[in-house]
């Protein structure tokens, strides 16, 4: 059975997209087949992994664009068959991608207007081909309808948390939203883990924040021992259209993401 995992945190820049790619890569190293769905209208996941568009002169005038997460959600809410048709693309990393586009912000408006718009994604995920072991949902930096769609569809959520004092403060809001979702829409949803990211481990501040995360959330949610350090290698990897597991395979960041993959897929 395909396992659906959302990577969520309403704060931007905390490592959601990076975690989506590198958890995906870690699962792929473990022999799993993984589909990543970009639910952020800013499309960072798509840009980091997406296949380069063909050079303009090589494009036939009638070139049709690839289907995106926007099309999938729209087709699903219209009850169309095969919502994922044309929306699952191979990437250089061996991961599969349902790309995003800026149109996703239009989907947000449509889905909010629709009475059961929160279930558009859940309704169509069972049409994802069986060969996928995992579907990872890269959420946008908000608690709007797209994140709600991800939380309604997933069986687990991973919360990347920047090892920064102010970042800790948003987690309660997210955990409350998840609790509401569990109660009202998705009793199967479990918080799998909090993953500390972007940690400058040379600083006392980062170590204090890590200790505070364990103290504050550790009883409610597993806070992973593996911490993703701040590393320029992580920033560079998307330029090479690679995961950090490929780009800097021996780096501590790659090791932390391998630990996360092992935790998810023991
Ligand atoms: N461990 C890390 N070390 C250094 N830079 C990182 C790390 N994780 C993420 N980044 C960078 O931080 C920025 C935000 O990360 P991203 O994964 O896009 O966050 P989000 O999806 O939560 O907005 C990106 O430029 C990314 O390359
Ligand atoms: Mg992102």
PDB file of C-alpha atoms in Angstrom, residues 84-244:
ATOM      1  CA  UNK A  84      -2.964  12.268 -12.412  1.00  0.00           C
ATOM      2  CA  UNK A  85      -2.818  11.800 -16.197  1.00  0.00           C
ATOM      3  CA  UNK A  86       0.324  13.507 -17.482  1.00  0.00           C
ATOM      4  CA  UNK A  87       1.110  14.835 -14.007  1.00  0.00           C
ATOM      5  CA  UNK A  88       3.755  12.336 -12.898  1.00  0.00           C
ATOM      6  CA  UNK A  89       7.176  13.129 -14.311  1.00  0.00           C
ATOM      7  CA  UNK A  90      10.522  11.388 -13.916  1.00  0.00           C
ATOM      8  CA  UNK A  91      13.399  13.478 -12.521  1.00  0.00           C
ATOM      9  CA  UNK A  92      17.154  13.152 -12.743  1.00  0.00           C
ATOM     10  CA  UNK A  93      17.258  11.905  -9.153  1.00  0.00           C
ATOM     11  CA  UNK A  94      15.117   8.848  -9.887  1.00  0.00           C
ATOM     12  CA  UNK A  95      12.309  10.386  -7.880  1.00  0.00           C
ATOM     13  CA  UNK A  96       8.973  11.092  -9.518  1.00  0.00           C
ATOM     14  CA  UNK A  97       7.394  14.508  -9.392  1.00  0.00           C
ATOM     15  CA  UNK A  98       3.983  16.080  -9.708  1.00  0.00           C
ATOM     16  CA  UNK A  99       5.063  19.666 -10.367  1.00  0.00           C
ATOM     17  CA  UNK A 100       3.515  22.870  -9.121  1.00  0.00           C
ATOM     18  CA  UNK A 101       2.859  26.101 -10.925  1.00  0.00           C
ATOM     19  CA  UNK A 102       1.707  29.509  -9.842  1.00  0.00           C
ATOM     20  CA  UNK A 103      -1.813  28.459 -10.852  1.00  0.00           C
ATOM     21  CA  UNK A 104      -1.967  26.569  -7.580  1.00  0.00           C
ATOM     22  CA  UNK A 105      -2.819  29.872  -5.914  1.00  0.00           C
ATOM     23  CA  UNK A 106      -5.965  29.877  -8.070  1.00  0.00           C
ATOM     24  CA  UNK A 107      -6.729  26.350  -6.876  1.00  0.00           C
ATOM     25  CA  UNK A 108      -6.602  27.680  -3.335  1.00  0.00           C
ATOM     26  CA  UNK A 109      -9.443  30.074  -4.115  1.00  0.00           C
ATOM     27  CA  UNK A 110     -11.504  27.426  -5.937  1.00  0.00           C
ATOM     28  CA  UNK A 111     -11.047  24.836  -3.203  1.00  0.00           C
ATOM     29  CA  UNK A 112     -11.986  27.230  -0.412  1.00  0.00           C
ATOM     30  CA  UNK A 113     -15.257  28.014  -2.218  1.00  0.00           C
ATOM     31  CA  UNK A 114     -16.099  24.377  -2.617  1.00  0.00           C
ATOM     32  CA  UNK A 115     -17.962  22.763   0.319  1.00  0.00           C
ATOM     33  CA  UNK A 116     -15.673  19.726   0.588  1.00  0.00           C
ATOM     34  CA  UNK A 117     -12.652  21.279  -1.083  1.00  0.00           C
ATOM     35  CA  UNK A 118     -10.410  20.025   1.691  1.00  0.00           C
ATOM     36  CA  UNK A 119     -10.794  16.460   0.364  1.00  0.00           C
ATOM     37  CA  UNK A 120      -9.836  17.092  -3.265  1.00  0.00           C
ATOM     38  CA  UNK A 121      -6.376  15.582  -2.879  1.00  0.00           C
ATOM     39  CA  UNK A 122      -7.450  12.701  -0.663  1.00  0.00           C
ATOM     40  CA  UNK A 123     -10.159  11.751  -3.149  1.00  0.00           C
ATOM     41  CA  UNK A 124      -7.717  11.229  -5.953  1.00  0.00           C
ATOM     42  CA  UNK A 125      -4.623   9.801  -4.253  1.00  0.00           C
ATOM     43  CA  UNK A 126      -5.949   6.271  -4.575  1.00  0.00           C
ATOM     44  CA  UNK A 127      -5.510   6.675  -8.335  1.00  0.00           C
ATOM     45  CA  UNK A 128      -1.730   7.093  -7.929  1.00  0.00           C
ATOM     46  CA  UNK A 129      -0.199   3.958  -9.475  1.00  0.00           C
ATOM     47  CA  UNK A 130       0.389   1.116  -6.995  1.00  0.00           C
ATOM     48  CA  UNK A 131       4.066   0.947  -7.865  1.00  0.00           C
ATOM     49  CA  UNK A 132       4.697   3.947  -5.614  1.00  0.00           C
ATOM     50  CA  UNK A 133       5.590   2.954  -2.063  1.00  0.00           C
ATOM     51  CA  UNK A 134       5.548   6.552  -0.835  1.00  0.00           C
ATOM     52  CA  UNK A 135       3.908   9.831  -1.790  1.00  0.00           C
ATOM     53  CA  UNK A 136       5.495  12.862  -0.096  1.00  0.00           C
ATOM     54  CA  UNK A 137       3.483  16.086  -0.028  1.00  0.00           C
ATOM     55  CA  UNK A 138       5.558  19.289   0.060  1.00  0.00           C
ATOM     56  CA  UNK A 139       3.277  21.852   1.726  1.00  0.00           C
ATOM     57  CA  UNK A 140       3.245  25.620   1.225  1.00  0.00           C
ATOM     58  CA  UNK A 141       4.207  27.955   4.083  1.00  0.00           C
ATOM     59  CA  UNK A 142       0.670  28.539   5.355  1.00  0.00           C
ATOM     60  CA  UNK A 143      -2.145  26.686   7.072  1.00  0.00           C
ATOM     61  CA  UNK A 144      -4.488  27.345   4.166  1.00  0.00           C
ATOM     62  CA  UNK A 145      -6.536  24.944   2.089  1.00  0.00           C
ATOM     63  CA  UNK A 146      -3.543  23.352   0.333  1.00  0.00           C
ATOM     64  CA  UNK A 147      -1.912  22.335   3.597  1.00  0.00           C
ATOM     65  CA  UNK A 148      -5.339  21.235   4.834  1.00  0.00           C
ATOM     66  CA  UNK A 149      -5.666  19.056   1.720  1.00  0.00           C
ATOM     67  CA  UNK A 150      -2.308  17.468   2.527  1.00  0.00           C
ATOM     68  CA  UNK A 151      -3.244  16.860   6.171  1.00  0.00           C
ATOM     69  CA  UNK A 152      -6.596  15.385   5.136  1.00  0.00           C
ATOM     70  CA  UNK A 153      -4.884  12.986   2.735  1.00  0.00           C
ATOM     71  CA  UNK A 154      -1.804  11.874   4.662  1.00  0.00           C
ATOM     72  CA  UNK A 155      -1.379   9.115   7.211  1.00  0.00           C
ATOM     73  CA  UNK A 156       1.658  10.840   8.667  1.00  0.00           C
ATOM     74  CA  UNK A 157       3.158  14.286   8.926  1.00  0.00           C
ATOM     75  CA  UNK A 158       6.763  15.302   9.408  1.00  0.00           C
ATOM     76  CA  UNK A 159       7.443  18.760  10.812  1.00  0.00           C
ATOM     77  CA  UNK A 160      10.770  20.292   9.846  1.00  0.00           C
ATOM     78  CA  UNK A 161      11.715  22.822  12.494  1.00  0.00           C
ATOM     79  CA  UNK A 162      14.443  25.383  12.103  1.00  0.00           C
ATOM     80  CA  UNK A 163      16.767  25.257  15.107  1.00  0.00           C
ATOM     81  CA  UNK A 164      15.996  28.838  15.959  1.00  0.00           C
ATOM     82  CA  UNK A 165      14.211  30.112  19.036  1.00  0.00           C
ATOM     83  CA  UNK A 166      11.429  31.987  17.223  1.00  0.00           C
ATOM     84  CA  UNK A 167      10.660  28.981  15.047  1.00  0.00           C
ATOM     85  CA  UNK A 168       9.653  26.929  18.100  1.00  0.00           C
ATOM     86  CA  UNK A 169       6.749  29.238  18.729  1.00  0.00           C
ATOM     87  CA  UNK A 170       4.783  28.310  15.611  1.00  0.00           C
ATOM     88  CA  UNK A 171       4.739  24.598  16.346  1.00  0.00           C
ATOM     89  CA  UNK A 172       1.850  24.698  18.822  1.00  0.00           C
ATOM     90  CA  UNK A 173      -0.396  26.279  16.220  1.00  0.00           C
ATOM     91  CA  UNK A 174       0.544  23.556  13.750  1.00  0.00           C
ATOM     92  CA  UNK A 175       0.002  20.771  16.305  1.00  0.00           C
ATOM     93  CA  UNK A 176      -3.426  22.256  17.140  1.00  0.00           C
ATOM     94  CA  UNK A 177      -4.353  22.346  13.471  1.00  0.00           C
ATOM     95  CA  UNK A 178      -3.257  18.735  13.117  1.00  0.00           C
ATOM     96  CA  UNK A 179      -5.327  17.771  16.184  1.00  0.00           C
ATOM     97  CA  UNK A 180      -8.407  19.425  14.643  1.00  0.00           C
ATOM     98  CA  UNK A 181      -7.778  17.625  11.390  1.00  0.00           C
ATOM     99  CA  UNK A 182      -7.489  14.307  13.251  1.00  0.00           C
ATOM    100  CA  UNK A 183     -10.782  14.952  15.009  1.00  0.00           C
ATOM    101  CA  UNK A 184     -12.815  16.337  12.132  1.00  0.00           C
ATOM    102  CA  UNK A 185     -11.475  14.826   8.967  1.00  0.00           C
ATOM    103  CA  UNK A 186      -8.616  12.360   9.259  1.00  0.00           C
ATOM    104  CA  UNK A 187      -8.408  10.135  12.348  1.00  0.00           C
ATOM    105  CA  UNK A 188      -5.583   8.195  10.663  1.00  0.00           C
ATOM    106  CA  UNK A 189      -3.230  11.152  10.686  1.00  0.00           C
ATOM    107  CA  UNK A 190      -0.215  10.745  12.965  1.00  0.00           C
ATOM    108  CA  UNK A 191       2.587  13.179  13.650  1.00  0.00           C
ATOM    109  CA  UNK A 192       5.564  11.008  12.744  1.00  0.00           C
ATOM    110  CA  UNK A 193       8.334  13.317  13.859  1.00  0.00           C
ATOM    111  CA  UNK A 194       9.745  16.762  14.361  1.00  0.00           C
ATOM    112  CA  UNK A 195      13.018  17.105  12.460  1.00  0.00           C
ATOM    113  CA  UNK A 196      15.350  19.900  13.521  1.00  0.00           C
ATOM    114  CA  UNK A 197      16.967  21.515  10.512  1.00  0.00           C
ATOM    115  CA  UNK A 198      19.325  24.358   9.621  1.00  0.00           C
ATOM    116  CA  UNK A 199      21.116  23.886  12.920  1.00  0.00           C
ATOM    117  CA  UNK A 200      24.373  25.743  13.357  1.00  0.00           C
ATOM    118  CA  UNK A 201      25.751  23.195  15.773  1.00  0.00           C
ATOM    119  CA  UNK A 202      28.761  25.336  16.619  1.00  0.00           C
ATOM    120  CA  UNK A 203      26.508  27.749  18.478  1.00  0.00           C
ATOM    121  CA  UNK A 204      25.174  27.430  21.992  1.00  0.00           C
ATOM    122  CA  UNK A 205      21.899  28.874  20.698  1.00  0.00           C
ATOM    123  CA  UNK A 206      21.265  25.923  18.360  1.00  0.00           C
ATOM    124  CA  UNK A 207      22.034  23.422  21.096  1.00  0.00           C
ATOM    125  CA  UNK A 208      19.688  25.252  23.451  1.00  0.00           C
ATOM    126  CA  UNK A 209      16.907  25.260  20.877  1.00  0.00           C
ATOM    127  CA  UNK A 210      17.361  21.539  20.267  1.00  0.00           C
ATOM    128  CA  UNK A 211      17.116  20.906  24.024  1.00  0.00           C
ATOM    129  CA  UNK A 212      14.057  23.168  24.214  1.00  0.00           C
ATOM    130  CA  UNK A 213      12.361  21.312  21.340  1.00  0.00           C
ATOM    131  CA  UNK A 214      12.832  18.006  23.178  1.00  0.00           C
ATOM    132  CA  UNK A 215      11.594  19.506  26.441  1.00  0.00           C
ATOM    133  CA  UNK A 216       8.577  21.264  24.910  1.00  0.00           C
ATOM    134  CA  UNK A 217       7.320  18.709  22.387  1.00  0.00           C
ATOM    135  CA  UNK A 218       9.127  15.471  23.214  1.00  0.00           C
ATOM    136  CA  UNK A 219       6.286  14.031  25.262  1.00  0.00           C
ATOM    137  CA  UNK A 220       3.709  14.610  22.535  1.00  0.00           C
ATOM    138  CA  UNK A 221       5.715  14.020  19.378  1.00  0.00           C
ATOM    139  CA  UNK A 222       8.931  12.141  18.568  1.00  0.00           C
ATOM    140  CA  UNK A 223      11.690  14.721  18.182  1.00  0.00           C
ATOM    141  CA  UNK A 224      14.344  12.999  16.093  1.00  0.00           C
ATOM    142  CA  UNK A 225      17.836  12.694  17.537  1.00  0.00           C
ATOM    143  CA  UNK A 226      19.225  13.172  14.039  1.00  0.00           C
ATOM    144  CA  UNK A 227      19.534  16.900  13.356  1.00  0.00           C
ATOM    145  CA  UNK A 228      20.181  18.372   9.915  1.00  0.00           C
ATOM    146  CA  UNK A 229      23.062  20.817  10.299  1.00  0.00           C
ATOM    147  CA  UNK A 230      23.261  24.079   8.411  1.00  0.00           C
ATOM    148  CA  UNK A 231      25.442  23.272   5.426  1.00  0.00           C
ATOM    149  CA  UNK A 232      26.234  25.070   2.222  1.00  0.00           C
ATOM    150  CA  UNK A 233      26.231  21.647   0.505  1.00  0.00           C
ATOM    151  CA  UNK A 234      22.461  21.513   1.126  1.00  0.00           C
ATOM    152  CA  UNK A 235      22.038  24.878  -0.587  1.00  0.00           C
ATOM    153  CA  UNK A 236      24.208  23.840  -3.536  1.00  0.00           C
ATOM    154  CA  UNK A 237      22.499  20.507  -4.252  1.00  0.00           C
ATOM    155  CA  UNK A 238      19.423  21.942  -6.043  1.00  0.00           C
ATOM    156  CA  UNK A 239      21.693  23.806  -8.479  1.00  0.00           C
ATOM    157  CA  UNK A 240      23.002  20.403  -9.505  1.00  0.00           C
ATOM    158  CA  UNK A 241      19.373  19.135  -9.631  1.00  0.00           C
ATOM    159  CA  UNK A 242      20.393  16.536  -7.093  1.00  0.00           C
ATOM    160  CA  UNK A 243      19.535  15.552  -3.563  1.00  0.00           C
ATOM    161  CA  UNK A 244      22.193  16.164  -0.948  1.00  0.00           C
TER     162      UNK A 244
END
